[in-house]
Tab-separated table of C-alpha atoms and ligand atoms in Angstrom:
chain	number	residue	atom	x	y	z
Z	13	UNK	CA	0.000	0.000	0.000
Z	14	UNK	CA	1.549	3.404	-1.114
Z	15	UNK	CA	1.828	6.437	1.205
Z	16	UNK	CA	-0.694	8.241	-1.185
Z	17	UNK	CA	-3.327	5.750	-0.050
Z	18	UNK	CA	-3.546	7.001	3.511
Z	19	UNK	CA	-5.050	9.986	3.041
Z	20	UNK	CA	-2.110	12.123	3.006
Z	21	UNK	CA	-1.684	15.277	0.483
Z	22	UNK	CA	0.734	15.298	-2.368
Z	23	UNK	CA	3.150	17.493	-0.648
Z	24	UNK	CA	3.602	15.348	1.924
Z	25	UNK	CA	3.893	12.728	-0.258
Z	26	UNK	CA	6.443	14.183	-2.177
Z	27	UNK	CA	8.504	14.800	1.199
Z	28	UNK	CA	8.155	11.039	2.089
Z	29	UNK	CA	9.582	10.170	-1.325
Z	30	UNK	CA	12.756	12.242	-0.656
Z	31	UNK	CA	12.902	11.307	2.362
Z	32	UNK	CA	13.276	8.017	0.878
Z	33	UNK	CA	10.322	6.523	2.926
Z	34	UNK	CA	9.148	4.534	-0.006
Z	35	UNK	CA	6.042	2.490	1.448
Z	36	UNK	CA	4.686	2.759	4.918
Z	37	UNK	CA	5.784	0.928	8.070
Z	38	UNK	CA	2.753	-1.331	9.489
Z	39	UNK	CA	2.514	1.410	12.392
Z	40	UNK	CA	2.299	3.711	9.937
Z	41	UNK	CA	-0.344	2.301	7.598
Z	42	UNK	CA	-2.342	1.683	10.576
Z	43	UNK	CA	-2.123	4.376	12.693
Z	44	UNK	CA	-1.694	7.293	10.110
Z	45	UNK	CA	-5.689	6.662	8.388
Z	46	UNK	CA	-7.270	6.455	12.082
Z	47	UNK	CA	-5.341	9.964	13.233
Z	48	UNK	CA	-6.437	11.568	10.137
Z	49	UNK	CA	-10.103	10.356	11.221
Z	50	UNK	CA	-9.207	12.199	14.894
Z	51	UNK	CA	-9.508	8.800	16.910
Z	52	UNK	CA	-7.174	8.380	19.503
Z	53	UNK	CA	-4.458	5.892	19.321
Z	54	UNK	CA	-2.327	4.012	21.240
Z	55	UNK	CA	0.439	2.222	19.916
Z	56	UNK	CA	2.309	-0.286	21.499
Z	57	UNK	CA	5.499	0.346	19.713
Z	58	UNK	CA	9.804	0.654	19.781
Z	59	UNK	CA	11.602	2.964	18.617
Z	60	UNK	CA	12.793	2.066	15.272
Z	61	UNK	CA	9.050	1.067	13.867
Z	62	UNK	CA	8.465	4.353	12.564
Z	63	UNK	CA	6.203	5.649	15.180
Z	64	UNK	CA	7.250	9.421	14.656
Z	65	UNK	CA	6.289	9.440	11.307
Z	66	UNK	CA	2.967	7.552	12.002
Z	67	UNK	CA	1.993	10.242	13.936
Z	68	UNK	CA	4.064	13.458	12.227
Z	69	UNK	CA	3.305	12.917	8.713
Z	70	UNK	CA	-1.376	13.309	10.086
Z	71	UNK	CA	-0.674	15.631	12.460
Z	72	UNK	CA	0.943	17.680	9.665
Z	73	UNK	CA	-1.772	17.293	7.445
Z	74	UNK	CA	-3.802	18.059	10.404
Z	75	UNK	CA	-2.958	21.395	10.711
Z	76	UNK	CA	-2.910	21.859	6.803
Z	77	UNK	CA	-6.793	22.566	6.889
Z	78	UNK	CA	-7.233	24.131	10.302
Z	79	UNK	CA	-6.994	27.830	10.779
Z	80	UNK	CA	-3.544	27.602	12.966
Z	81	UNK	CA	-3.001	29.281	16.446
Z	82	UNK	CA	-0.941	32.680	16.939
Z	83	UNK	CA	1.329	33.678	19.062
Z	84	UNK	CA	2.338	31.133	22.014
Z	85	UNK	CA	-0.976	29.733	21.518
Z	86	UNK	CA	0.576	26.176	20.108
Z	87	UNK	CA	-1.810	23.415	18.372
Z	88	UNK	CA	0.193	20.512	19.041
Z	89	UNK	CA	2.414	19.012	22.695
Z	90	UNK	CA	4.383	15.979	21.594
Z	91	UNK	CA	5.644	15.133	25.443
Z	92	UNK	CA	8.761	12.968	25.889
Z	93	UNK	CA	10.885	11.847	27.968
Z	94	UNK	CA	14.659	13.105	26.916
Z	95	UNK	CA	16.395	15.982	25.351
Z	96	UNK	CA	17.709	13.644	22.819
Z	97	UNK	CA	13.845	12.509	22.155
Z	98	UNK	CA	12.721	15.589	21.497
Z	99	UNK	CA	15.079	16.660	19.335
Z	100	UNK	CA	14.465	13.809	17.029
Z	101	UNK	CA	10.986	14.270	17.141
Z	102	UNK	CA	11.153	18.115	16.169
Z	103	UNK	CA	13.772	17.119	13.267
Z	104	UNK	CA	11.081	14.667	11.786
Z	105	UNK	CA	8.104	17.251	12.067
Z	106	UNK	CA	10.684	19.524	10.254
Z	107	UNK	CA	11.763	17.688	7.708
Z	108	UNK	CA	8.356	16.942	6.690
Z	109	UNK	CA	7.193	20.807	7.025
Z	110	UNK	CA	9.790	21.352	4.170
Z	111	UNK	CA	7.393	21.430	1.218
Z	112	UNK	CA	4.039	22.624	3.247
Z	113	UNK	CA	1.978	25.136	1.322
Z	114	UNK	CA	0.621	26.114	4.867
Z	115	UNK	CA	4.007	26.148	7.089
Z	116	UNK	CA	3.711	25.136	10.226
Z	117	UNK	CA	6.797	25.676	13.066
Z	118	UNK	CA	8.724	23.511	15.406
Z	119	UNK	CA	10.288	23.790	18.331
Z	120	UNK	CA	11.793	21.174	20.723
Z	121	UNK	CA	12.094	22.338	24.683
Z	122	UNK	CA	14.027	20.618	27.057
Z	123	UNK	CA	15.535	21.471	30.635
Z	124	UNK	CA	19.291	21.416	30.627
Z	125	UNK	CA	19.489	24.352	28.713
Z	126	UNK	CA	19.056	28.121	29.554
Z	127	UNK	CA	15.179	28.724	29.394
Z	128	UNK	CA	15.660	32.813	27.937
Z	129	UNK	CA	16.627	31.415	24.410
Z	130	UNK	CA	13.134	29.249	24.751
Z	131	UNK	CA	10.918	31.698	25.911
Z	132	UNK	CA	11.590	34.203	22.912
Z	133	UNK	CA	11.829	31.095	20.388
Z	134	UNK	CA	8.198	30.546	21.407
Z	135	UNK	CA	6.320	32.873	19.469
Z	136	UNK	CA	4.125	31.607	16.699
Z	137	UNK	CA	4.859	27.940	17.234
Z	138	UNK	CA	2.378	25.197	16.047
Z	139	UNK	CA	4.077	21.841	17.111
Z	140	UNK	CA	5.876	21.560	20.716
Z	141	UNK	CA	7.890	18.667	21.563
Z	142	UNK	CA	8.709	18.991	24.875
Z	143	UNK	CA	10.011	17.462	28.009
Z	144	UNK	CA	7.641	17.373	30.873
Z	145	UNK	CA	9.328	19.512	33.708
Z	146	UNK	CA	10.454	22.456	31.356
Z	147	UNK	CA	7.457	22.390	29.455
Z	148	UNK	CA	5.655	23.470	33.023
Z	149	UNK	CA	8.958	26.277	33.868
Z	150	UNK	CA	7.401	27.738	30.227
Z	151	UNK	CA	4.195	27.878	30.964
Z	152	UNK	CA	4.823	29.640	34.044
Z	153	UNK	CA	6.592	31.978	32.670
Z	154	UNK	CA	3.563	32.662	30.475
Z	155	UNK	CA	6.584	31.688	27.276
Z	156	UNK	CA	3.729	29.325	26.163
Z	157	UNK	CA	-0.263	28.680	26.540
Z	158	UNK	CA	-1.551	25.515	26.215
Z	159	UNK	CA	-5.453	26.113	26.037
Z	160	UNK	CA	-5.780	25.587	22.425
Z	161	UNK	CA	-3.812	22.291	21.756
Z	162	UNK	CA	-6.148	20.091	19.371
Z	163	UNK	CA	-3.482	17.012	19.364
Z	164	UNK	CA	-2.081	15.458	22.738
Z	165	UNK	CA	1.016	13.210	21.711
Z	166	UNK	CA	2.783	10.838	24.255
Z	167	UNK	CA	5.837	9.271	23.107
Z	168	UNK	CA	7.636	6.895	24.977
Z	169	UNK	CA	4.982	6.841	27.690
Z	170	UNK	CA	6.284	4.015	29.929
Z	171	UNK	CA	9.615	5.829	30.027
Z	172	UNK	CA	8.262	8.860	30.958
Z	173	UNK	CA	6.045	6.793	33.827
Z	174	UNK	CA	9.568	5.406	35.014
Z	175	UNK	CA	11.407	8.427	35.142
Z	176	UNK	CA	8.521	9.487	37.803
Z	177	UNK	CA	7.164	12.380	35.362
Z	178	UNK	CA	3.555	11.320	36.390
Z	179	UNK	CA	2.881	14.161	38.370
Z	180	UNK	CA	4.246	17.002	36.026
Z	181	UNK	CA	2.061	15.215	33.573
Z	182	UNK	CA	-0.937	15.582	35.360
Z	183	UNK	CA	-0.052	19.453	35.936
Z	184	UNK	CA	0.038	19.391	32.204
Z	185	UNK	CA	-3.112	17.730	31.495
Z	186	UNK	CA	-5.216	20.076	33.501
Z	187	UNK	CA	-3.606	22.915	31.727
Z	188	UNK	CA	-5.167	21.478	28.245
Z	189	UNK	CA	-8.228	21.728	26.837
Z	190	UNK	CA	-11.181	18.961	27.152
Z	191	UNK	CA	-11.921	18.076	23.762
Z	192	UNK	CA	-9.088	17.399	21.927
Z	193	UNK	CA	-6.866	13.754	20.473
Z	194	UNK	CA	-4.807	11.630	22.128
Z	195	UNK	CA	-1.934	9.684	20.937
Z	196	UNK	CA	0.209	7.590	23.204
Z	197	UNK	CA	3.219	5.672	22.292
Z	198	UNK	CA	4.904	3.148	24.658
Z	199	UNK	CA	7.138	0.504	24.067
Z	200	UNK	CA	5.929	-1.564	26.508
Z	201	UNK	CA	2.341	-1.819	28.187
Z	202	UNK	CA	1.978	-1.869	32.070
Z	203	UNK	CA	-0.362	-1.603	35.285
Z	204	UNK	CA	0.918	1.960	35.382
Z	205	UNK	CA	0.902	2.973	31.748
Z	206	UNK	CA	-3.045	1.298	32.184
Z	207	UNK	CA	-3.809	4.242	34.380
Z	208	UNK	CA	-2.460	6.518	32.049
Z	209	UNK	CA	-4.655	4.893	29.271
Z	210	UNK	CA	-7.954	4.768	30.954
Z	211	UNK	CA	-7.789	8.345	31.823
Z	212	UNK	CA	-6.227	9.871	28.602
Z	213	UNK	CA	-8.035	7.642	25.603
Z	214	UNK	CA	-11.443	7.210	24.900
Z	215	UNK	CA	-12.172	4.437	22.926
Z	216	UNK	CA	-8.549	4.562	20.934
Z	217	UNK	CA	-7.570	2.095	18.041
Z	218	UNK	CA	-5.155	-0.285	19.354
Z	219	UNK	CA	-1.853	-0.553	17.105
Z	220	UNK	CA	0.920	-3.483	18.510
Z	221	UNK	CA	4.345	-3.570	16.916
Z	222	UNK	CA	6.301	-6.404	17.644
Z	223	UNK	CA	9.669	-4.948	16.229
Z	224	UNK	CA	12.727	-5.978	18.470
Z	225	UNK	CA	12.257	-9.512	18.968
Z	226	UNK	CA	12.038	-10.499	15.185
Z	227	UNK	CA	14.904	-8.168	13.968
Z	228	UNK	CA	17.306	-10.508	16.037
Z	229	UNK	CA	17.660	-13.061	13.930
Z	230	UNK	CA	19.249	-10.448	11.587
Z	231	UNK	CA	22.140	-9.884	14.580
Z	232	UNK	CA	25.233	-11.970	14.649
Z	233	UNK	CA	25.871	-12.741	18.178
Z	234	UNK	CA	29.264	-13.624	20.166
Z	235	UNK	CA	30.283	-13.553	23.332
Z	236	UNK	CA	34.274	-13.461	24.602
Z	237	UNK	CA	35.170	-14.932	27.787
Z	238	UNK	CA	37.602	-12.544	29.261
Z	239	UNK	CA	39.563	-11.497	32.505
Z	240	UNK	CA	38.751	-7.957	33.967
Z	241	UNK	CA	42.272	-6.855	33.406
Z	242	UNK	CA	42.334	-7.760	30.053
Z	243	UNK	CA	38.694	-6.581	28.773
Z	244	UNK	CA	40.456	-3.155	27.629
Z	245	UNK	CA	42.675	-4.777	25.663
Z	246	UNK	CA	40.475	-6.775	24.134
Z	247	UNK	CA	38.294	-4.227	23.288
Z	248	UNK	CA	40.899	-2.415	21.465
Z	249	UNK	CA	41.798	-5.610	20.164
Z	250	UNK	CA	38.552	-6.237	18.210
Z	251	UNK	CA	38.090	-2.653	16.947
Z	252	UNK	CA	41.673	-2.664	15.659
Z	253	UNK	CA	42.147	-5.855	14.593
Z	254	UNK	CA	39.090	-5.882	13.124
Z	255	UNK	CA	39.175	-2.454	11.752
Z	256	UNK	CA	35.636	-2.108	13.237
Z	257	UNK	CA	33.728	0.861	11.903
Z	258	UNK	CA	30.609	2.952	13.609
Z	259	UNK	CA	30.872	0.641	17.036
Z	260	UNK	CA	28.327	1.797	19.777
Z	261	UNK	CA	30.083	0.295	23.120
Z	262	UNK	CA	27.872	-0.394	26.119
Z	263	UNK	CA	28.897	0.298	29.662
Z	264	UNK	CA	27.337	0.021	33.004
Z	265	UNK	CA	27.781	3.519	34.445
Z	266	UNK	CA	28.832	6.980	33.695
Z	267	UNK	CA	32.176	6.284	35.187
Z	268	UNK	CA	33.296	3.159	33.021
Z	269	UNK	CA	32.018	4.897	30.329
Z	270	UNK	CA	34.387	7.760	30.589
Z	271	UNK	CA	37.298	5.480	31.534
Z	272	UNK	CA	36.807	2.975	28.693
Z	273	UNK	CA	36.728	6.614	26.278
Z	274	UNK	CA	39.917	7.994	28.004
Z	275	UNK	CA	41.853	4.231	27.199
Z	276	UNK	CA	40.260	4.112	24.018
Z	277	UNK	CA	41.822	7.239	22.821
Z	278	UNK	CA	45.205	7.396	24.633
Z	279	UNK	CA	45.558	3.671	22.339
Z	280	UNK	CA	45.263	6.095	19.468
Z	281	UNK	CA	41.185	5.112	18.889
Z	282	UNK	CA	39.275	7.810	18.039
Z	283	UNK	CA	35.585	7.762	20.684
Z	284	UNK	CA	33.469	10.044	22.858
Z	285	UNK	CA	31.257	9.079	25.497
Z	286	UNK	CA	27.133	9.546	25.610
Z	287	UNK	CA	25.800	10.097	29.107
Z	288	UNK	CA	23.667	11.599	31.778
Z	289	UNK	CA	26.418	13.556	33.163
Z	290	UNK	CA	27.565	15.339	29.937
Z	291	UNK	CA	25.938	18.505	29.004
Z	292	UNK	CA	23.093	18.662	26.178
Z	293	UNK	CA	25.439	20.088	23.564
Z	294	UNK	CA	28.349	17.555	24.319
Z	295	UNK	CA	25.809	14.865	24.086
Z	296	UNK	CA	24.547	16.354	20.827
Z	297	UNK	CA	28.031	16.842	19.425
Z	298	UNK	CA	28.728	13.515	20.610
Z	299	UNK	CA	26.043	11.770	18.172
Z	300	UNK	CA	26.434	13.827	14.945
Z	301	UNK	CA	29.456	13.372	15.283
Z	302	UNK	CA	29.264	9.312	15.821
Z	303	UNK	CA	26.452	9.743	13.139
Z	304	UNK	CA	28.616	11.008	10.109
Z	305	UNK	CA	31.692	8.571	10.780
Z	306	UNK	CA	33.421	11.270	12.645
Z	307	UNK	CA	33.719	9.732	15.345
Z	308	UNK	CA	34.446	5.675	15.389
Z	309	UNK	CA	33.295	4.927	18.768
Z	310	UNK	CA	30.381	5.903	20.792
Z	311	UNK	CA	30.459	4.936	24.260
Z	312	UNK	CA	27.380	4.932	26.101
Z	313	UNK	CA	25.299	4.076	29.268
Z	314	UNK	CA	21.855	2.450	29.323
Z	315	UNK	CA	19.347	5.235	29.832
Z	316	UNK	CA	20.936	7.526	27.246
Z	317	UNK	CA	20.659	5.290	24.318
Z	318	UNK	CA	17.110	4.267	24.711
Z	319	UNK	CA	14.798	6.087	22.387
Z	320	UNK	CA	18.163	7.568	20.487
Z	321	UNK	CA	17.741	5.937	16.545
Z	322	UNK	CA	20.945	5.443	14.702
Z	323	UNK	CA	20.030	3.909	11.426
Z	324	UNK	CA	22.310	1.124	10.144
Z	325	UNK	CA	23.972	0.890	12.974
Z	326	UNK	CA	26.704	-2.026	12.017
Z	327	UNK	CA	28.570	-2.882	15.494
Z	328	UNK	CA	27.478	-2.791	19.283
Z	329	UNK	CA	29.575	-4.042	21.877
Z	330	UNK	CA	28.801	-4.771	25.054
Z	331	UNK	CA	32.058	-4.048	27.341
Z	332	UNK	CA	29.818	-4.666	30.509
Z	333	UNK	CA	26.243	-6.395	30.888
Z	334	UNK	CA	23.145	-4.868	31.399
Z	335	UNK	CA	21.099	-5.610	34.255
Z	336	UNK	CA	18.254	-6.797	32.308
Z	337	UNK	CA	17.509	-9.540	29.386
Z	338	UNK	CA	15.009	-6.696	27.863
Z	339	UNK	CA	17.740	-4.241	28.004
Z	340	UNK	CA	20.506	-6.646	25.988
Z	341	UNK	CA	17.811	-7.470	23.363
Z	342	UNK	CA	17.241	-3.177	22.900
Z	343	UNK	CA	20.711	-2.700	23.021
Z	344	UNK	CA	21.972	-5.322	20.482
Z	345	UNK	CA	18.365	-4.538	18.313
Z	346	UNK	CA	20.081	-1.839	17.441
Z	347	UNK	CA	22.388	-3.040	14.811
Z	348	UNK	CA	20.387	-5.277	11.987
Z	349	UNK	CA	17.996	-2.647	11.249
Z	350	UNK	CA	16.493	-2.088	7.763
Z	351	UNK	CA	17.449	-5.313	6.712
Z	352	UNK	CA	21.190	-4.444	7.101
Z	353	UNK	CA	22.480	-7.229	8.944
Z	354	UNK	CA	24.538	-6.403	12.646
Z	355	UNK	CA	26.719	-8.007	14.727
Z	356	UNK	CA	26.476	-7.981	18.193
Z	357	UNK	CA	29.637	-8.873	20.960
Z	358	UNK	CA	29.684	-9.090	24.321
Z	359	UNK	CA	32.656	-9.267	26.576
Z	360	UNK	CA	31.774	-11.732	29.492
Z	361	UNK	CA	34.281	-12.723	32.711
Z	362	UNK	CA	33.978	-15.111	35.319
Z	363	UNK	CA	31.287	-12.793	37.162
Z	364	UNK	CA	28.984	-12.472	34.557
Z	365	UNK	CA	28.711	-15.656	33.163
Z	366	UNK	CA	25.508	-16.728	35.284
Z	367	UNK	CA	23.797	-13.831	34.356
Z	368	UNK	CA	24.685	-13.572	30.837
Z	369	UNK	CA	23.398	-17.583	30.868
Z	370	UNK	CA	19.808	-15.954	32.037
Z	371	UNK	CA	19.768	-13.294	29.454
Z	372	UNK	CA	20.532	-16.323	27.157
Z	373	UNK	CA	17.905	-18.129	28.388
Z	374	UNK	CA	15.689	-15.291	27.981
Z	375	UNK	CA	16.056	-14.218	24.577
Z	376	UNK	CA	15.274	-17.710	23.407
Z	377	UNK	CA	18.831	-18.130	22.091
Z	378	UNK	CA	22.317	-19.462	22.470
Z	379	UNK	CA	25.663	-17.304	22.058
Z	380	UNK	CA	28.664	-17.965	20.048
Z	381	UNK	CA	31.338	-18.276	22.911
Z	382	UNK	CA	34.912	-17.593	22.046
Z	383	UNK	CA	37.870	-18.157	24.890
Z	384	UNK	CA	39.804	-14.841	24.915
Z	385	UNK	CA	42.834	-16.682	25.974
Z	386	UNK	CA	43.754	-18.074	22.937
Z	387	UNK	CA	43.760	-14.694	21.420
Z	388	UNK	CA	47.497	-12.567	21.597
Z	389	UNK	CA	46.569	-9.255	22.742
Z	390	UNK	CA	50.120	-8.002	23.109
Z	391	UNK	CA	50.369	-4.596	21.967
Z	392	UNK	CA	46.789	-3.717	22.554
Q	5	AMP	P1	11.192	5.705	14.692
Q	5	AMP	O1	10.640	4.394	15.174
Q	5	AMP	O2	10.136	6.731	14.510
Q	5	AMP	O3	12.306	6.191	15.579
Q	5	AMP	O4	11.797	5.481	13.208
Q	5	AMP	C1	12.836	4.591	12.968
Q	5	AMP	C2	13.619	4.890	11.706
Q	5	AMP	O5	12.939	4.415	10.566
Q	5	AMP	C3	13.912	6.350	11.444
Q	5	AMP	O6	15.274	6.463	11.099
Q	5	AMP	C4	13.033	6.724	10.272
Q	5	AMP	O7	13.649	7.692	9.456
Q	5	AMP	C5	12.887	5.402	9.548
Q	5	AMP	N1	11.579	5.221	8.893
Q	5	AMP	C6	10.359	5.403	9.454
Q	5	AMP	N2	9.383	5.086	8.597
Q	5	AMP	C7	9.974	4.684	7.446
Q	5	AMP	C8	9.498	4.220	6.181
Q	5	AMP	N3	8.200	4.096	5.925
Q	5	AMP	N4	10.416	3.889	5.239
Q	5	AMP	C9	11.740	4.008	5.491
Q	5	AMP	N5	12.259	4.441	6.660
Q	5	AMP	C10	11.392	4.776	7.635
């Protein structure tokens, strides 16, 4: 089924063609129709099904034939829960605007950042993709009104719910008017995201993505035994040795991830690290920079890379384990996207080899295990 089927109008179209979009997702043939119609949704989706666009390319025709709001009266709140969220979300919603005959303006808002900047940007914005807590500074500041928004977006609802935004939300939802759609996006559905549901959707069309799961059959899998001391080495090892290109490395906190970035570089490998305790712009710098091959190595915690899309993403490592099976399947799903096939590696010692056996066990599927002893990692 074509894009052109859905309802959508040429120029939009046309933007999905250069886009390179060249049919629609199954989110998006689903989801985009309903929205058009003005039913809520909620999709049960992760990210890398194409759940922006499902919801960006009819909100944007949306506000093609509606007389749009003025001044810091916006139409639209896209809430999520990162800086690095939102500012994917606002690039999609631009990138689509590009050949609008009625324009319609973006803006991403996020805390982190000085506010002043913000509160000017503000004026005559139609689509707001913002972070919860910030989103609430603005409004206090009188920067933004939000008694005319027509479309309610949540995206990545159960993060937001984790990261203990539920009572900034409900601040937000009282400042909003009655009538108007919802759309909620979560990757996952739970008792608490039910709450959420009940009281946000009436009678919504249910969309469920399976997406992570089946793309690991495209992801080569192995797993090094290794001693602590030599897991730096044999990190450098495989890049090197490998001449590994675009490699995402997984660490367990903020400090190892800094420490496996300064030994990574002082062996003459070129990496930055992606965390919760660098500032927005580092972070920012950090992934266009990984992005266009400037950068070789990206080394990041958990909690960062969730919701971050990197397409064809060829290499992730893990250098340390995550706590959870679910959080090595969305780590690894990261590389065989879009048919391009991945390869996953994880480094595992002595410590982690019961739990890495449960993750196993988990996923449904058994590791290549190579012994890192047999491997000479002098000069490394
Ligand atoms: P998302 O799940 O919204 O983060 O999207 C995942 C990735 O898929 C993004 O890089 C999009 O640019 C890409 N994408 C979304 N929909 C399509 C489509 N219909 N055809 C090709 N690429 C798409």
């Amino acid at each position: 089924m074509p894009f052109s089927s859905l309802g959508l109008s040429p120029s939009l179209v046309k933007a999905l063609s250069l886009a390179n979009y060249k049919e629609p997702y199954p989110i998006q043939s689903q989801a985009i129709p309903a929205i058009l119609t003005k039913k809520d949704v909620l999709g049960i989706a992760q990210t890398g099904s194409g759940k922006t666009a499902a919801y960006a390319l009819p909100i944007l025709e949306q506000l093609q034939h509606k007389t749009k709001s003025k001044n810091r009266f916006v139409n639209v709140l896209v809430l999520v829960p990162t800086r690095e969220l939102a500012d994917q979300v606002s690039e999609v919603f631009k990138q689509f605007s590009k050949g609008l005959t009625e324009p319609v303006k973006t803006m991403a808002v996020y805390g982190g950042v000085s506010i002043n900047p913000q509160m000017m940007a503000l004026q005559g914005v139609n689509v707001l993709v913002a972070t919860p807590g910030r989103l609430i500074e603005l409004e206090e500041n009188n920067a933004v009104h939000l008694s005319e928004i027509s479309v309610l977006v949540l995206d990545e609802a159960d993060k937001m719910l984790n990261l203990g935004f539920k009572e900034e939300m409900t601040r937000i939802f009282d400042l909003l008017p009655k009538k108007r759609q919802n759309l909620l996006f979560s990757a996952t559905l739970s008792e608490k995201l039910d709450g959420l549901n009940q009281v946000l959707l009436k009678d919504p069309l249910v969309v469920k993505i399976e997406a992570e799961e089946e793309n690991i059959d495209l992801i080569k899998q192995t797993g090094y035994f290794v001693t602590e001391v030599k897991k730096g080495p044999l990190l450098r090892y495989l890049i090197k040795h490998n001449d590994l290109k675009q490699v995402l490395v997984f660490t367990s906190s903020i400090y190892s991830a800094d420490k496996v970035v300064d030994k990574l570089k002082k062996n003459g490998i070129d990496a930055m690290a992606i965390h919760g305790d660098k500032s927005q712009e580092a972070r920012k710098d950090a992934l266009h920079k990984f992005k266009i091959g400037k950068t070789n190595v990206l080394v990041a915690t958990d909690l960062i890379s969730r919701g971050i899309d990197i397409k064809f993403l060829p290499y992730v490592i893990n250098y340390e384990l995550p706590r959870s099976p679910k959080d090595y399947i969305h780590r690894i799903g990261r590389t065989g996207r879009a048919e391009s096939p991945g390869e996953a590696i994880t480094l595992v010692t002595e410590q982690d080899k019961h739990h890495f056996r449960v993750i196993q066990k988990k996923m449904g599927k058994w590791v290549t295990m190579i012994d890192s002893e047999g491997i000479d990692l002098k000069g490394f």
